Each structure stands twice: as C-alpha cells, then as structure tokens.
Amino acid sequence: APAIAVSGLSVRYDGADRRALDEVAFEAVPGEILGILGPTGAGKSTLMQCLSGVIPRHEEDAAMRGDIEVFGRPLPDFAGLSEITESVGLVMQDPEVQLVNTMVREELVWGMENRGIPVPEIERRLRRACDLFDIGGLLDRFTHALSGGEKQRVVVASVFCLSPRIMLLDEPTSELDPAGTEGVMDAIRVLADEGVTVLVVEHKIEELAVHADRLLAMRRGRVEAIGTPRDVLMGS
Ligand code: ADP
Ligand code: ADP
C-alpha cells in the first residue's frame, strides 16, 4: 500500500470565498521524499494539517471532505490523534508552537517517556537525533533562548524521536542558513533511505530539486503538477 493516498480532498474554511483545498489527489510511496511547493495561500499547510489528522478534530471552522489513507487505512479509523501520531509526525511551520518544555533535553525526551519507551531506547534515539540534526551541543540549553534555526532543528529532532513512519515537515528550514538547510536535507535523506516517508513543504526550490524524489506543485488549492523535479520544474 502507498504510505499516503489522498483522493477528492477538499477543505473550506468558514467564511472563505474559495476552497483552501479543492479535490486534491495524490499518493506518496514508502521511503520517498515528496517536496511540496507553491505560492503562499496555495493550501500547503492545510494539506499537511489534514494528513496529520489535526484539521477534522480541532479546526471546527474547517469543513473537510475526501479520503485520506495511511498505509491503506482510512484516517477516520485511527483511534484519534494519539494513534495517528504514532504513524504520522508533523512539524508545523512555527516551531514555537511545538516547543513545550523548558530545556532542550526534556523537549526531546518527554514524548518518548509519555509513550513508555524503555530508557535504553530513549538514549539510543536521543544520540541518533543529536547526530542527525547536529543538536548535541544544545541539550542543556533553554528552549526559549535558542535561535530560530536551532528551534527548528530541535522540533524536527523531537518528532524524529517518536519514530513515525511518515514525517510531514512544513518549511523546516525557513530559519536556517544554507549549511543548516543542507544538514536537515541530508538528515531527511538518511531517514528516507531507512523507509521513512517524508513530505516537506519548502520554498527553497533549488534545495528541493536536489533532495526530493518527486515534487508536488500546488496552486489555489489544487495539485498543479506532480512528478520528478525535472518534470515539474521544466514542465509547462
Ligand atoms: P499555504 O500553506 O500554501 O500558504 P494555507 O493552507 O495556509 O496555504 O492556506 C490556504 C488558504 O486557506 C488560504 O487562502 C488561506 O488564507 C486560507 N486559510 C488558511 N488557514 C485558515 C484559517 N484557519 N481560517 C480561514 N482561512 C484559512
Ligand atoms: P461546489 O463547489 O461543488 O458547488 P461548494 O464548495 O460551493 O460546492 O459547497 C457546496 C456545499 O457543500 C455548501 O453547503 C458547503 O458548505 C458544503 N461544503 C463545501 N466544502 C465542503 C467540505 N469540504 N466538506 C463539507 N462540506 C462542504
């Protein structure tokens, strides 16, 4: 089964004059990096929120219809957000929203502790997260005192620590310099090679063209094109 299969997905926010998502359909295969691009307002964040199960449960003003399957299982069959998050990890656009602990080490560990992951496994994932996202030097820092780029790396790392099979990243490098961006993209590739499916919204098109397996271009709530970076960027 595809990692994600979406069909006829439409969303209209209350009072909006057009749909934020309009009959969106696509699939993502296991272990691929699918880059999502499009101008502001195209519906990228709304799509990420739908896929992570956030919209139908918390955004009461958003009417959604259509089908989303995660590894062949319809999203409504999951037992709520807590079960969805075991398969799908979301990194939202604003890292502040997701940083809930005082210290970076706590931020990385608390989600794993909440799930009852054994201590040796917590330690193993923590070391791996530090390695992949270059945050070993930040563990004893206050989360609120981190730079924007450091916050982004900590949030991505904390989602990685929960070991989701699908990671949804909404502009994870917006606050990062070119070296930091390259680092995060390289880490994403390592995870994809291990079978994690990554959907990443990104404005840095050159970076995406290099690192993504396929691109999905959105415009006004619709899928404008999907295919290899070459096809999508050269096409029409
Ligand atoms: P993108 O991430 O591509 O910038 P969004 O998904 O944020 O696009 O927005 C898609 C459309 O939905 C835009 O027209 C935006 O104004 C509208 N929108 C997004 N969030 C809300 C909301 N909470 N309430 C009303 N309209 C919204
Ligand atoms: P169409 O474009 O097919 O004419 P609209 O989007 O204008 O449809 O909506 C028609 C009706 O369906 C309206 O009553 C609207 O509130 C409702 N609706 C629109 N979008 C959705 C959605 N995503 N989920 C549930 N109901 C919706």
Short mmCIF file of C-alpha atoms and ligand atoms in Angstrom, two decimals:
data_model
loop_
_atom_site.label_atom_id
_atom_site.label_comp_id
_atom_site.label_asym_id
_atom_site.label_seq_id
_atom_site.Cartn_x
_atom_site.Cartn_y
_atom_site.Cartn_z
CA ALA A 1 0.00 0.00 0.00
CA PRO A 2 1.14 3.57 -0.52
CA ALA A 3 2.28 5.39 2.62
CA ILE A 4 -0.30 8.08 1.92
CA ALA A 5 -3.19 8.01 -0.52
CA VAL A 6 -5.36 11.10 -0.87
CA SER A 7 -8.40 11.47 -3.09
CA GLY A 8 -11.04 14.15 -3.53
CA LEU A 9 -9.70 16.08 -0.56
CA SER A 10 -11.43 19.44 -0.21
CA VAL A 11 -11.41 21.92 2.63
CA ARG A 12 -13.34 25.14 3.02
CA TYR A 13 -12.69 27.41 5.97
CA ASP A 14 -15.73 29.08 7.40
CA GLY A 15 -16.45 32.33 5.57
CA ALA A 16 -13.81 31.76 2.88
CA ASP A 17 -14.82 32.57 -0.68
CA ARG A 18 -12.91 29.64 -2.14
CA ARG A 19 -11.73 26.23 -1.06
CA ALA A 20 -8.35 26.06 0.67
CA LEU A 21 -8.04 22.56 -0.85
CA ASP A 22 -10.00 21.65 -3.94
CA GLU A 23 -10.23 17.98 -4.96
CA VAL A 24 -6.64 17.18 -4.08
CA ALA A 25 -5.47 13.68 -5.05
CA PHE A 26 -2.02 12.06 -4.94
CA GLU A 27 -0.07 9.19 -3.43
CA ALA A 28 3.25 9.02 -1.64
CA VAL A 29 5.20 5.76 -1.68
CA PRO A 30 7.11 4.42 1.33
CA GLY A 31 10.60 5.84 1.67
CA GLU A 32 10.22 8.71 -0.75
CA ILE A 33 10.84 12.40 -0.20
CA LEU A 34 7.94 14.31 -1.71
CA GLY A 35 8.64 18.03 -1.89
CA ILE A 36 5.60 20.31 -1.80
CA LEU A 37 5.81 23.75 -3.31
CA GLY A 38 3.52 26.57 -4.32
CA PRO A 39 2.84 30.23 -3.57
CA THR A 40 1.51 31.48 -0.24
CA GLY A 41 -2.15 30.55 0.09
CA ALA A 42 -1.84 27.53 -2.22
CA GLY A 43 -3.04 25.20 0.56
CA LYS A 44 0.24 23.57 1.57
CA SER A 45 -0.17 24.00 5.33
CA THR A 46 -3.82 22.98 5.19
CA LEU A 47 -2.81 19.78 3.37
CA MET A 48 -0.18 18.97 5.99
CA GLN A 49 -2.70 19.51 8.76
CA CYS A 50 -5.27 17.27 7.07
CA LEU A 51 -2.71 14.48 6.67
CA SER A 52 -1.73 14.70 10.33
CA GLY A 53 -5.35 14.46 11.46
CA VAL A 54 -5.33 17.91 13.04
CA ILE A 55 -7.99 19.63 10.95
CA PRO A 56 -11.09 17.49 11.39
CA ARG A 57 -10.62 17.27 15.12
CA HIS A 58 -9.53 20.72 16.17
CA GLU A 59 -10.33 23.25 13.48
CA GLU A 60 -14.04 23.48 13.97
CA ASP A 61 -14.35 26.14 11.32
CA ALA A 62 -12.88 23.94 8.60
CA ALA A 63 -15.22 21.67 6.65
CA MET A 64 -13.32 18.79 5.12
CA ARG A 65 -14.34 16.04 2.79
CA GLY A 66 -12.50 13.42 0.79
CA ASP A 67 -10.43 10.38 1.65
CA ILE A 68 -7.04 10.02 3.28
CA GLU A 69 -5.46 6.61 3.79
CA VAL A 70 -2.27 5.95 5.73
CA PHE A 71 -0.71 2.61 4.73
CA GLY A 72 -4.08 1.54 3.39
CA ARG A 73 -6.01 2.50 6.50
CA PRO A 74 -8.56 5.36 6.36
CA LEU A 75 -7.64 8.17 8.74
CA PRO A 76 -11.05 8.14 10.48
CA ASP A 77 -10.37 4.51 11.55
CA PHE A 78 -7.48 5.63 13.73
CA ALA A 79 -8.32 6.00 17.38
CA GLY A 80 -7.87 9.73 17.46
CA LEU A 81 -4.86 11.95 17.23
CA SER A 82 -2.79 9.89 19.66
CA GLU A 83 -2.89 6.87 17.37
CA ILE A 84 -2.37 8.91 14.21
CA THR A 85 0.77 10.49 15.65
CA GLU A 86 2.32 7.04 16.05
CA SER A 87 2.38 6.80 12.25
CA VAL A 88 2.49 10.43 11.20
CA GLY A 89 4.72 13.09 12.73
CA LEU A 90 4.01 16.75 11.93
CA VAL A 91 6.49 19.60 12.20
CA MET A 92 4.46 22.77 11.97
CA GLN A 93 5.57 25.95 10.34
CA ASP A 94 6.08 27.83 13.59
CA PRO A 95 8.46 25.92 15.90
CA GLU A 96 7.34 27.99 18.93
CA VAL A 97 4.00 26.18 18.92
CA GLN A 98 5.68 22.81 19.36
CA LEU A 99 8.33 23.69 21.93
CA VAL A 100 6.62 22.96 25.23
CA ASN A 101 9.47 22.16 27.62
CA THR A 102 11.98 24.38 29.39
CA MET A 103 15.14 22.51 28.43
CA VAL A 104 16.09 21.02 25.08
CA ARG A 105 16.87 17.60 26.58
CA GLU A 106 13.38 17.44 28.15
CA GLU A 107 11.83 18.53 24.86
CA LEU A 108 13.41 15.57 23.08
CA VAL A 109 12.73 13.02 25.80
CA TRP A 110 9.23 13.79 27.12
CA GLY A 111 7.32 12.47 24.08
CA MET A 112 9.21 9.19 24.28
CA GLU A 113 8.67 8.96 28.05
CA ASN A 114 4.95 9.61 27.57
CA ARG A 115 4.80 6.62 25.28
CA GLY A 116 6.55 4.39 27.74
CA ILE A 117 9.60 3.81 25.56
CA PRO A 118 12.30 2.00 27.56
CA VAL A 119 15.21 4.11 28.79
CA PRO A 120 17.94 2.42 26.71
CA GLU A 121 15.88 3.01 23.56
CA ILE A 122 15.28 6.65 24.59
CA GLU A 123 19.04 7.09 25.00
CA ARG A 124 19.69 5.48 21.62
CA ARG A 125 17.20 7.70 19.78
CA LEU A 126 18.49 10.78 21.61
CA ARG A 127 22.05 10.09 20.45
CA ARG A 128 20.85 9.47 16.92
CA ALA A 129 18.80 12.71 16.94
CA CYS A 130 21.83 14.67 18.14
CA ASP A 131 23.89 13.12 15.38
CA LEU A 132 21.42 13.61 12.55
CA PHE A 133 20.34 17.13 13.43
CA ASP A 134 23.56 18.40 15.00
CA ILE A 135 21.97 19.39 18.29
CA GLY A 136 24.27 17.59 20.76
CA GLY A 137 25.59 20.94 21.94
CA LEU A 138 22.08 22.26 22.65
CA LEU A 139 20.81 19.63 25.11
CA ASP A 140 21.39 21.73 28.23
CA ARG A 141 20.11 24.97 26.74
CA PHE A 142 16.78 26.66 27.48
CA THR A 143 14.38 26.09 24.57
CA HIS A 144 13.16 29.70 24.68
CA ALA A 145 16.71 31.01 24.31
CA LEU A 146 17.50 29.13 21.10
CA SER A 147 17.84 30.87 17.74
CA GLY A 148 15.10 30.30 15.16
CA GLY A 149 17.21 27.78 13.28
CA GLU A 150 18.12 25.91 16.48
CA LYS A 151 14.44 25.74 17.43
CA GLN A 152 13.59 24.26 14.05
CA ARG A 153 16.25 21.57 14.36
CA VAL A 154 15.12 20.68 17.89
CA VAL A 155 11.48 20.38 16.81
CA VAL A 156 12.33 18.18 13.82
CA ALA A 157 14.56 16.06 16.08
CA SER A 158 11.83 15.67 18.70
CA VAL A 159 9.39 14.42 16.06
CA PHE A 160 12.09 12.06 14.73
CA CYS A 161 12.49 10.66 18.29
CA LEU A 162 8.91 9.37 18.16
CA SER A 163 9.94 7.28 15.17
CA PRO A 164 6.95 7.95 12.88
CA ARG A 165 6.80 6.10 9.56
CA ILE A 166 5.70 9.32 7.88
CA MET A 167 7.14 12.76 8.62
CA LEU A 168 5.36 15.93 7.49
CA LEU A 169 7.63 18.94 7.58
CA ASP A 170 6.14 22.39 6.95
CA GLU A 171 9.03 24.66 5.98
CA PRO A 172 11.52 23.07 8.38
CA THR A 173 14.44 25.16 7.10
CA SER A 174 12.89 28.63 6.89
CA GLU A 175 15.12 29.94 9.71
CA LEU A 176 18.23 28.02 8.70
CA ASP A 177 21.28 29.25 6.79
CA PRO A 178 22.45 27.31 3.71
CA ALA A 179 24.67 24.97 5.77
CA GLY A 180 21.86 24.26 8.24
CA THR A 181 19.41 23.70 5.41
CA GLU A 182 21.80 21.25 3.76
CA GLY A 183 22.22 19.45 7.10
CA VAL A 184 18.49 19.00 7.60
CA MET A 185 18.01 17.88 3.99
CA ASP A 186 20.81 15.33 4.33
CA ALA A 187 19.24 14.00 7.55
CA ILE A 188 15.89 13.68 5.80
CA ARG A 189 17.57 11.63 3.07
CA VAL A 190 19.10 9.28 5.64
CA LEU A 191 15.65 8.71 7.17
CA ALA A 192 14.01 8.20 3.76
CA ASP A 193 16.67 5.62 2.89
CA GLU A 194 15.58 3.76 6.03
CA GLY A 195 11.98 3.73 4.79
CA VAL A 196 10.53 6.85 6.39
CA THR A 197 8.21 8.70 4.02
CA VAL A 198 8.88 12.44 4.09
CA LEU A 199 6.58 15.19 2.84
CA VAL A 200 8.34 18.51 3.02
CA VAL A 201 6.94 21.95 2.22
CA GLU A 202 9.81 24.13 1.12
CA HIS A 203 10.28 27.48 -0.58
CA LYS A 204 13.90 26.80 -1.42
CA ILE A 205 13.19 25.24 -4.79
CA GLU A 206 16.81 24.54 -5.74
CA GLU A 207 17.28 22.60 -2.49
CA LEU A 208 14.10 20.65 -3.10
CA ALA A 209 15.04 19.85 -6.68
CA VAL A 210 18.27 18.29 -5.43
CA HIS A 211 16.90 16.41 -2.43
CA ALA A 212 13.34 15.38 -3.26
CA ASP A 213 12.45 12.25 -5.22
CA ARG A 214 9.30 13.90 -6.54
CA LEU A 215 7.69 17.31 -6.35
CA LEU A 216 4.05 18.23 -5.86
CA ALA A 217 3.25 21.73 -7.06
CA MET A 218 0.14 23.38 -5.62
CA ARG A 219 -1.79 26.42 -6.68
CA ARG A 220 -5.07 27.81 -5.35
CA GLY A 221 -5.87 24.60 -3.51
CA ARG A 222 -5.22 22.31 -6.42
CA VAL A 223 -2.44 19.96 -7.46
CA GLU A 224 -0.90 21.69 -10.43
CA ALA A 225 1.75 19.07 -11.15
CA ILE A 226 3.34 16.02 -9.56
CA GLY A 227 6.38 14.15 -10.81
CA THR A 228 10.16 14.15 -10.84
CA PRO A 229 11.79 17.50 -10.04
CA ARG A 230 12.89 17.75 -13.66
CA ASP A 231 9.37 17.18 -15.00
CA VAL A 232 7.67 19.52 -12.54
CA LEU A 233 10.18 22.36 -12.81
CA MET A 234 10.73 22.15 -16.57
CA GLY A 235 7.13 21.28 -17.42
CA SER A 236 4.79 23.89 -18.93
P1 ADP B 1 -0.08 27.81 2.24
O1 ADP B 1 0.43 26.96 3.34
O2 ADP B 1 0.19 27.24 0.90
O3 ADP B 1 0.36 29.24 2.33
P2 ADP B 1 -2.62 27.62 3.59
O4 ADP B 1 -3.01 26.19 3.69
O5 ADP B 1 -2.04 28.27 4.79
O6 ADP B 1 -1.68 27.83 2.33
O7 ADP B 1 -3.89 28.47 3.16
C1 ADP B 1 -4.76 28.07 2.10
C2 ADP B 1 -5.94 29.03 2.07
O8 ADP B 1 -6.72 28.84 3.23
C3 ADP B 1 -5.56 30.48 2.04
O9 ADP B 1 -6.50 31.17 1.24
C4 ADP B 1 -5.68 30.91 3.47
O10 ADP B 1 -5.98 32.27 3.57
C5 ADP B 1 -6.82 30.04 3.97
N1 ADP B 1 -6.71 29.69 5.40
C6 ADP B 1 -5.69 29.01 5.97
N2 ADP B 1 -5.91 28.80 7.28
C7 ADP B 1 -7.13 29.38 7.54
C8 ADP B 1 -7.93 29.51 8.70
N3 ADP B 1 -7.56 28.98 9.88
N4 ADP B 1 -9.11 30.16 8.60
C9 ADP B 1 -9.51 30.65 7.41
N5 ADP B 1 -8.80 30.57 6.28
C10 ADP B 1 -7.62 29.94 6.33
P1 ADP B 2 -19.36 23.25 -5.19
O1 ADP B 2 -18.08 24.00 -5.44
O2 ADP B 2 -19.25 21.79 -5.57
O3 ADP B 2 -20.58 23.93 -5.67
P2 ADP B 2 -19.21 24.28 -2.56
O4 ADP B 2 -17.80 24.14 -2.14
O5 ADP B 2 -19.66 25.61 -3.00
O6 ADP B 2 -19.53 23.17 -3.63
O7 ADP B 2 -20.13 23.82 -1.35
C1 ADP B 2 -21.45 23.32 -1.51
C2 ADP B 2 -21.94 22.92 -0.14
O8 ADP B 2 -21.06 21.97 0.43
C3 ADP B 2 -22.01 24.07 0.83
O9 ADP B 2 -23.13 23.91 1.66
C4 ADP B 2 -20.75 23.94 1.65
O10 ADP B 2 -20.92 24.40 2.97
C5 ADP B 2 -20.51 22.46 1.63
N1 ADP B 2 -19.10 22.17 1.61
C6 ADP B 2 -18.17 22.77 0.84
N2 ADP B 2 -16.99 22.25 1.05
C7 ADP B 2 -17.16 21.28 1.95
C8 ADP B 2 -16.30 20.36 2.59
N3 ADP B 2 -15.01 20.33 2.31
N4 ADP B 2 -16.82 19.50 3.47
C9 ADP B 2 -18.10 19.52 3.75
N5 ADP B 2 -18.98 20.36 3.20
C10 ADP B 2 -18.50 21.23 2.32
#
